[in-house]
Amino acid sequence: MSATNGSAVRLRSGRGLVAIMMALALLGSALFASSASAAKPVLKPTAYVAIGDSLGFGYTEEKFDLNFPTESPSAFEGGYVNFVAEKLAKKEKAAGNALSLVNLSCPGETSEGMIGHNVALGGGAGTEFNPCAYHNVDGFPMHTEYGAASQLEAAIGAVSGPVPVKLVTINMGSNDELHMVAKCSEPAYLTEQGFINLPQCLTVEVGPGSHTYPGVGLFGHIIHNVGDVVGVLRAYGYTGPVGILGFYNPQAKLLPGSDGLQKAFNEAFQGAVEGGALGAGVVYGNPFKTFNPKNVTTEAERICSLTEECNAFDKKVNLEEKLGHSVTEAEAALYPVGDIHATPLGYKRLGQILVKALGI
């Protein structure tokens, strides 16, 4: 008769003992995991609200063309906003919080459209205050859906809601600039206002002598609108930091003299922020020196590496659109106009610049 070592269970082989030991080990592991799970603290929800144009959206022409007509927002999640959100999320997690991104950015948005039609918020009745044509006219989906409201109105809803907002970032004004470039490119407008050429028109229109924005100029107009947004959010109780991303010049070679104007705009905007014109807790991230260094050769290299101006796909599409027929890659390579938006590396640099300014 085989020994049972005091047990009423007869073990036919060592396999039975191994099985029991494994079962006990698994049970212990499960109990430990359950206990650890129960003890794990629940992270508190917080939010980061991004107001912006196509740069805030993470847009590029190539991505848009390749994803047309669906334009899933997931295709545009490599922008600077996502970089900032990733950095802030780590900081928030360490503090016991779970950060969510509320990206309100809209490709093509102007500083008027950002505010919308509500006069009490600084808006107006004109069509220039129509918010986000990318969604409301063209029907493309957004990272965060907010219907026909303006970005400012949606941001008010966020900062007034139950989830604490830890950061607001704003990049706005590039489309205002592009509209002015288009206006100054019209022979009829040049003749009407007595301008000799495009450079002269731009030089006047950005300053207080502007025909479009008398007394403040284009630059003052943009700074005022962004400042208005900050002021409204403060009035609705937001007390956290505000990071404003400045401007780079992707078309330095195409628009002679534009570097000086863009540099001056950054300096004026940064001066207003640092001088307290937009209130406390506001910082300015200036990308101009990174994208547009003084050395001409280096600047050309940076424009090609940090923006899509040298993108072969975009140059071919743009030239074919201009000519109305297909072209060879060799022909497209000679065409100077690609896409003004940032490359993946460029978006990363923009994010790094803003993160540094915010001290995240």
Short mmCIF file of C-alpha atoms in Angstrom, two decimals, residues 37-314:
data_model
loop_
_atom_site.label_atom_id
_atom_site.label_comp_id
_atom_site.label_asym_id
_atom_site.label_seq_id
_atom_site.Cartn_x
_atom_site.Cartn_y
_atom_site.Cartn_z
CA SER A 37 -6.43 46.84 -8.31
CA ALA A 38 -8.65 47.76 -5.41
CA ALA A 39 -5.85 49.81 -3.85
CA LYS A 40 -4.98 51.64 -7.09
CA PRO A 41 -6.06 55.29 -6.84
CA VAL A 42 -8.61 56.63 -9.30
CA LEU A 43 -7.15 59.39 -11.47
CA LYS A 44 -9.06 62.66 -11.47
CA PRO A 45 -10.08 64.00 -14.92
CA THR A 46 -8.47 67.21 -16.17
CA ALA A 47 -8.41 68.84 -19.61
CA TYR A 48 -6.23 70.75 -22.06
CA VAL A 49 -8.10 73.06 -24.46
CA ALA A 50 -6.43 73.94 -27.78
CA ILE A 51 -7.72 76.84 -29.88
CA GLY A 52 -6.13 77.15 -33.30
CA ASP A 53 -6.11 76.97 -37.07
CA SER A 54 -4.68 74.26 -39.33
CA LEU A 55 -1.43 74.09 -37.36
CA GLY A 56 -3.37 73.36 -34.19
CA PHE A 57 -5.36 70.76 -36.14
CA GLY A 58 -2.20 68.99 -37.35
CA TYR A 59 -3.11 69.55 -41.00
CA THR A 60 -1.02 69.04 -44.12
CA GLU A 61 -2.17 69.20 -47.74
CA GLU A 62 -0.78 65.75 -48.50
CA LYS A 63 -2.70 64.13 -45.65
CA PHE A 64 -5.83 65.97 -46.73
CA ASP A 65 -5.51 64.84 -50.35
CA LEU A 66 -4.72 61.24 -49.42
CA ASN A 67 -7.68 61.03 -47.01
CA PHE A 68 -10.22 62.89 -49.15
CA PRO A 69 -13.21 62.92 -48.86
CA THR A 70 -13.57 61.29 -45.43
CA GLU A 71 -10.86 63.33 -43.66
CA SER A 72 -10.89 61.32 -40.45
CA PRO A 73 -9.46 63.50 -37.66
CA SER A 74 -7.29 60.55 -36.61
CA ALA A 75 -5.17 61.19 -39.71
CA PHE A 76 -4.20 64.60 -38.29
CA GLU A 77 -3.02 63.72 -34.81
CA GLY A 78 0.68 64.42 -35.33
CA GLY A 79 0.49 68.15 -34.70
CA TYR A 80 2.09 70.33 -32.05
CA VAL A 81 -1.07 70.16 -29.93
CA ASN A 82 -0.67 66.39 -29.57
CA PHE A 83 2.98 66.84 -28.59
CA VAL A 84 2.04 69.34 -25.87
CA ALA A 85 -0.80 67.08 -24.69
CA GLU A 86 1.55 64.11 -24.38
CA LYS A 87 4.00 66.08 -22.26
CA LEU A 88 1.28 67.56 -20.06
CA ALA A 89 -0.46 64.18 -19.64
CA LYS A 90 2.69 62.73 -18.06
CA LYS A 91 2.88 65.62 -15.63
CA GLU A 92 -0.80 65.30 -14.81
CA LYS A 93 -0.56 61.55 -14.25
CA ALA A 94 2.25 62.09 -11.76
CA ALA A 95 -0.09 64.46 -9.93
CA GLY A 96 -2.89 61.86 -9.87
CA ASN A 97 -4.84 63.25 -12.83
CA ALA A 98 -5.96 61.87 -16.20
CA LEU A 99 -5.66 64.53 -18.90
CA SER A 100 -8.02 64.67 -21.87
CA LEU A 101 -7.39 66.78 -24.98
CA VAL A 102 -10.11 69.12 -26.20
CA ASN A 103 -8.74 70.18 -29.59
CA LEU A 104 -11.03 72.86 -31.04
CA SER A 105 -8.62 73.84 -33.84
CA CYS A 106 -10.09 74.40 -37.29
CA PRO A 107 -8.15 74.50 -40.60
CA GLY A 108 -8.57 77.86 -42.32
CA GLU A 109 -9.85 79.66 -39.22
CA THR A 110 -9.30 83.40 -38.88
CA SER A 111 -9.15 85.45 -35.71
CA GLU A 112 -12.70 86.71 -36.37
CA GLY A 113 -14.09 83.22 -36.98
CA MET A 114 -12.42 82.08 -33.77
CA ILE A 115 -14.64 84.53 -31.85
CA GLY A 116 -17.87 84.15 -33.84
CA HIS A 117 -21.00 86.29 -34.05
CA ASN A 118 -21.71 86.88 -30.36
CA VAL A 119 -21.18 90.63 -29.94
CA ALA A 120 -20.98 90.28 -26.16
CA LEU A 121 -17.86 88.15 -26.66
CA GLY A 122 -16.27 90.57 -29.13
CA GLY A 123 -17.80 89.08 -32.26
CA GLY A 124 -19.72 90.68 -35.11
CA ALA A 125 -22.48 90.16 -37.64
CA GLY A 126 -20.32 90.06 -40.78
CA THR A 127 -19.53 86.91 -42.73
CA GLU A 128 -15.90 87.21 -41.64
CA PHE A 129 -17.10 86.12 -38.19
CA ASN A 130 -18.57 82.87 -39.54
CA PRO A 131 -16.83 80.12 -37.55
CA CYS A 132 -14.99 77.13 -39.01
CA ALA A 133 -15.92 76.81 -42.66
CA TYR A 134 -13.91 73.57 -42.73
CA HIS A 135 -16.73 71.96 -40.74
CA ASN A 136 -19.76 74.22 -41.13
CA VAL A 137 -19.44 74.70 -44.91
CA ASP A 138 -17.35 71.79 -46.17
CA GLY A 139 -18.71 69.29 -43.66
CA PHE A 140 -15.40 67.77 -42.57
CA PRO A 141 -15.22 66.23 -39.07
CA MET A 142 -13.36 67.85 -36.20
CA HIS A 143 -11.11 66.49 -33.47
CA THR A 144 -13.71 67.77 -30.99
CA GLU A 145 -17.20 68.35 -32.33
CA TYR A 146 -18.88 71.61 -31.24
CA GLY A 147 -21.39 72.19 -34.01
CA ALA A 148 -21.95 75.70 -35.33
CA ALA A 149 -20.46 77.39 -32.28
CA SER A 150 -17.21 79.32 -32.47
CA GLN A 151 -14.01 78.07 -30.89
CA LEU A 152 -14.34 80.73 -28.21
CA GLU A 153 -17.89 79.65 -27.39
CA ALA A 154 -16.81 76.01 -27.21
CA ALA A 155 -13.83 76.95 -25.02
CA ILE A 156 -16.16 78.83 -22.65
CA GLY A 157 -18.18 75.64 -22.31
CA ALA A 158 -15.02 73.71 -21.47
CA VAL A 159 -13.63 76.10 -18.85
CA SER A 160 -17.09 76.47 -17.30
CA GLY A 161 -17.62 72.71 -17.10
CA PRO A 162 -17.03 70.23 -14.29
CA VAL A 163 -13.61 69.05 -15.53
CA PRO A 164 -10.76 71.37 -14.45
CA VAL A 165 -8.91 72.84 -17.44
CA LYS A 166 -5.17 72.88 -16.78
CA LEU A 167 -3.99 74.56 -19.99
CA VAL A 168 -5.25 76.63 -22.91
CA THR A 169 -3.11 77.15 -26.01
CA ILE A 170 -3.84 79.43 -28.94
CA ASN A 171 -2.33 79.72 -32.40
CA MET A 172 -4.21 82.13 -34.61
CA GLY A 173 -3.54 84.79 -37.24
CA SER A 174 -1.81 83.00 -40.12
CA ASN A 175 -5.00 82.92 -42.19
CA ASP A 176 -5.57 86.62 -41.50
CA GLU A 177 -2.11 87.18 -42.96
CA LEU A 178 -2.83 84.97 -45.99
CA HIS A 179 -6.04 86.87 -46.68
CA MET A 180 -4.11 90.12 -46.63
CA VAL A 181 -1.48 88.71 -49.01
CA ALA A 182 -4.30 87.71 -51.37
CA LYS A 183 -5.83 91.17 -51.09
CA CYS A 184 -2.52 92.87 -51.81
CA SER A 185 -2.04 90.58 -54.82
CA GLU A 186 -5.14 91.98 -56.53
CA PRO A 187 -4.24 94.64 -59.13
CA ALA A 188 -7.57 96.37 -58.53
CA TYR A 189 -6.85 96.79 -54.82
CA LEU A 190 -3.33 98.06 -55.49
CA THR A 191 -4.68 100.65 -57.90
CA GLU A 192 -7.56 101.63 -55.61
CA GLN A 193 -5.26 102.27 -52.65
CA GLY A 194 -2.41 103.71 -54.66
CA PHE A 195 0.10 100.98 -53.94
CA ILE A 196 2.93 100.27 -56.35
CA ASN A 197 3.34 96.58 -55.61
CA LEU A 198 2.66 93.73 -53.19
CA PRO A 199 5.55 94.46 -50.77
CA GLN A 200 4.49 98.09 -50.37
CA CYS A 201 0.88 97.08 -49.80
CA LEU A 202 1.80 94.57 -47.11
CA THR A 203 4.18 96.98 -45.37
CA VAL A 204 1.40 99.56 -45.03
CA GLU A 205 -1.48 97.19 -44.26
CA VAL A 206 0.21 95.48 -41.31
CA GLY A 207 0.72 98.79 -39.51
CA PRO A 208 -1.46 101.62 -38.18
CA GLY A 209 -1.69 103.18 -41.66
CA SER A 210 -3.73 100.18 -42.85
CA HIS A 211 -6.74 100.82 -45.07
CA THR A 212 -8.39 97.61 -43.87
CA TYR A 213 -7.69 98.04 -40.14
CA PRO A 214 -7.17 101.80 -39.67
CA GLY A 215 -5.20 102.80 -36.61
CA VAL A 216 -4.14 99.29 -35.58
CA GLY A 217 -3.13 97.45 -38.74
CA LEU A 218 -3.35 93.74 -39.41
CA PHE A 219 -0.88 92.84 -36.67
CA GLY A 220 -2.66 94.91 -34.04
CA HIS A 221 -5.98 93.45 -35.14
CA ILE A 222 -4.81 89.86 -34.63
CA ILE A 223 -3.23 90.63 -31.26
CA HIS A 224 -6.45 92.35 -30.16
CA ASN A 225 -8.61 89.37 -31.15
CA VAL A 226 -6.39 86.82 -29.41
CA GLY A 227 -6.27 89.07 -26.35
CA ASP A 228 -10.04 89.30 -26.42
CA VAL A 229 -10.29 85.49 -26.31
CA VAL A 230 -7.94 85.32 -23.34
CA GLY A 231 -9.90 88.04 -21.55
CA VAL A 232 -13.25 86.30 -22.12
CA LEU A 233 -11.93 82.96 -20.84
CA ARG A 234 -10.58 84.72 -17.74
CA ALA A 235 -14.00 86.34 -17.22
CA TYR A 236 -15.56 82.87 -17.31
CA GLY A 237 -13.30 81.68 -14.54
CA TYR A 238 -10.27 80.16 -16.24
CA THR A 239 -7.19 80.96 -14.14
CA GLY A 240 -4.60 78.56 -15.59
CA PRO A 241 -1.75 79.21 -18.03
CA VAL A 242 -2.29 80.31 -21.62
CA GLY A 243 0.34 79.45 -24.22
CA ILE A 244 0.35 81.41 -27.46
CA LEU A 245 2.29 79.99 -30.40
CA GLY A 246 3.87 82.56 -32.69
CA PHE A 247 4.62 82.51 -36.40
CA TYR A 248 7.17 81.26 -38.90
CA ASN A 249 7.56 82.26 -42.55
CA PRO A 250 7.39 79.31 -44.98
CA GLN A 251 7.49 81.54 -48.07
CA ALA A 252 10.53 83.64 -47.36
CA LYS A 253 11.90 83.11 -50.89
CA LEU A 254 8.56 83.60 -52.62
CA LEU A 255 7.76 86.87 -50.85
CA PRO A 256 10.90 89.03 -50.64
CA GLY A 257 10.91 91.17 -47.53
CA SER A 258 8.33 89.00 -45.76
CA ASP A 259 10.89 87.75 -43.23
CA GLY A 260 11.23 91.23 -41.82
CA LEU A 261 7.47 91.64 -41.49
CA GLN A 262 6.98 88.24 -39.84
CA LYS A 263 9.86 88.88 -37.46
CA ALA A 264 8.38 92.26 -36.54
CA PHE A 265 4.97 90.67 -35.92
CA ASN A 266 6.44 88.09 -33.57
CA GLU A 267 8.31 90.77 -31.70
CA ALA A 268 5.19 92.94 -31.38
CA PHE A 269 3.06 90.00 -30.21
CA GLN A 270 5.71 88.74 -27.79
CA GLY A 271 6.19 92.26 -26.46
CA ALA A 272 2.47 92.61 -25.84
CA VAL A 273 2.39 89.30 -23.96
CA GLU A 274 5.50 89.95 -21.89
CA GLY A 275 4.38 93.51 -21.22
CA GLY A 276 1.16 92.24 -19.65
CA ALA A 277 -1.24 93.46 -22.34
CA LEU A 278 -2.94 90.06 -22.40
CA GLY A 279 -2.92 89.67 -18.63
CA ALA A 280 -1.03 87.43 -16.22
CA GLY A 281 -0.26 83.78 -16.85
CA VAL A 282 0.21 84.16 -20.61
CA VAL A 283 3.41 83.05 -22.37
CA TYR A 284 4.57 83.30 -25.97
CA GLY A 285 6.42 80.60 -27.92
CA ASN A 286 8.30 82.18 -30.82
CA PRO A 287 9.30 79.72 -33.59
CA PHE A 288 10.73 82.31 -35.99
CA LYS A 289 14.44 81.84 -35.21
CA THR A 290 14.09 78.07 -35.42
CA PHE A 291 12.30 78.07 -38.79
CA ASN A 292 13.84 81.24 -40.25
CA PRO A 293 17.46 81.72 -39.10
CA LYS A 294 19.39 84.70 -40.42
CA ASN A 295 21.68 82.67 -42.68
CA VAL A 296 19.96 82.38 -46.07
CA THR A 297 21.31 78.91 -46.85
CA THR A 298 20.37 77.59 -43.42
CA GLU A 299 16.94 79.16 -43.73
CA ALA A 300 16.32 77.40 -47.05
CA GLU A 301 17.31 74.09 -45.44
CA ARG A 302 15.07 74.70 -42.44
CA ILE A 303 12.09 75.58 -44.63
CA CYS A 304 12.52 72.28 -46.47
CA SER A 305 12.98 70.21 -43.31
CA LEU A 306 10.45 71.90 -41.02
CA THR A 307 7.71 72.80 -43.53
CA GLU A 308 6.16 71.04 -46.52
CA GLU A 309 7.19 73.74 -49.01
CA CYS A 310 9.61 71.30 -50.67
CA ASN A 311 7.20 68.34 -50.59
CA ALA A 312 7.28 66.73 -54.05
CA PHE A 313 3.69 65.47 -53.76
CA ASP A 314 2.35 68.93 -52.93
#
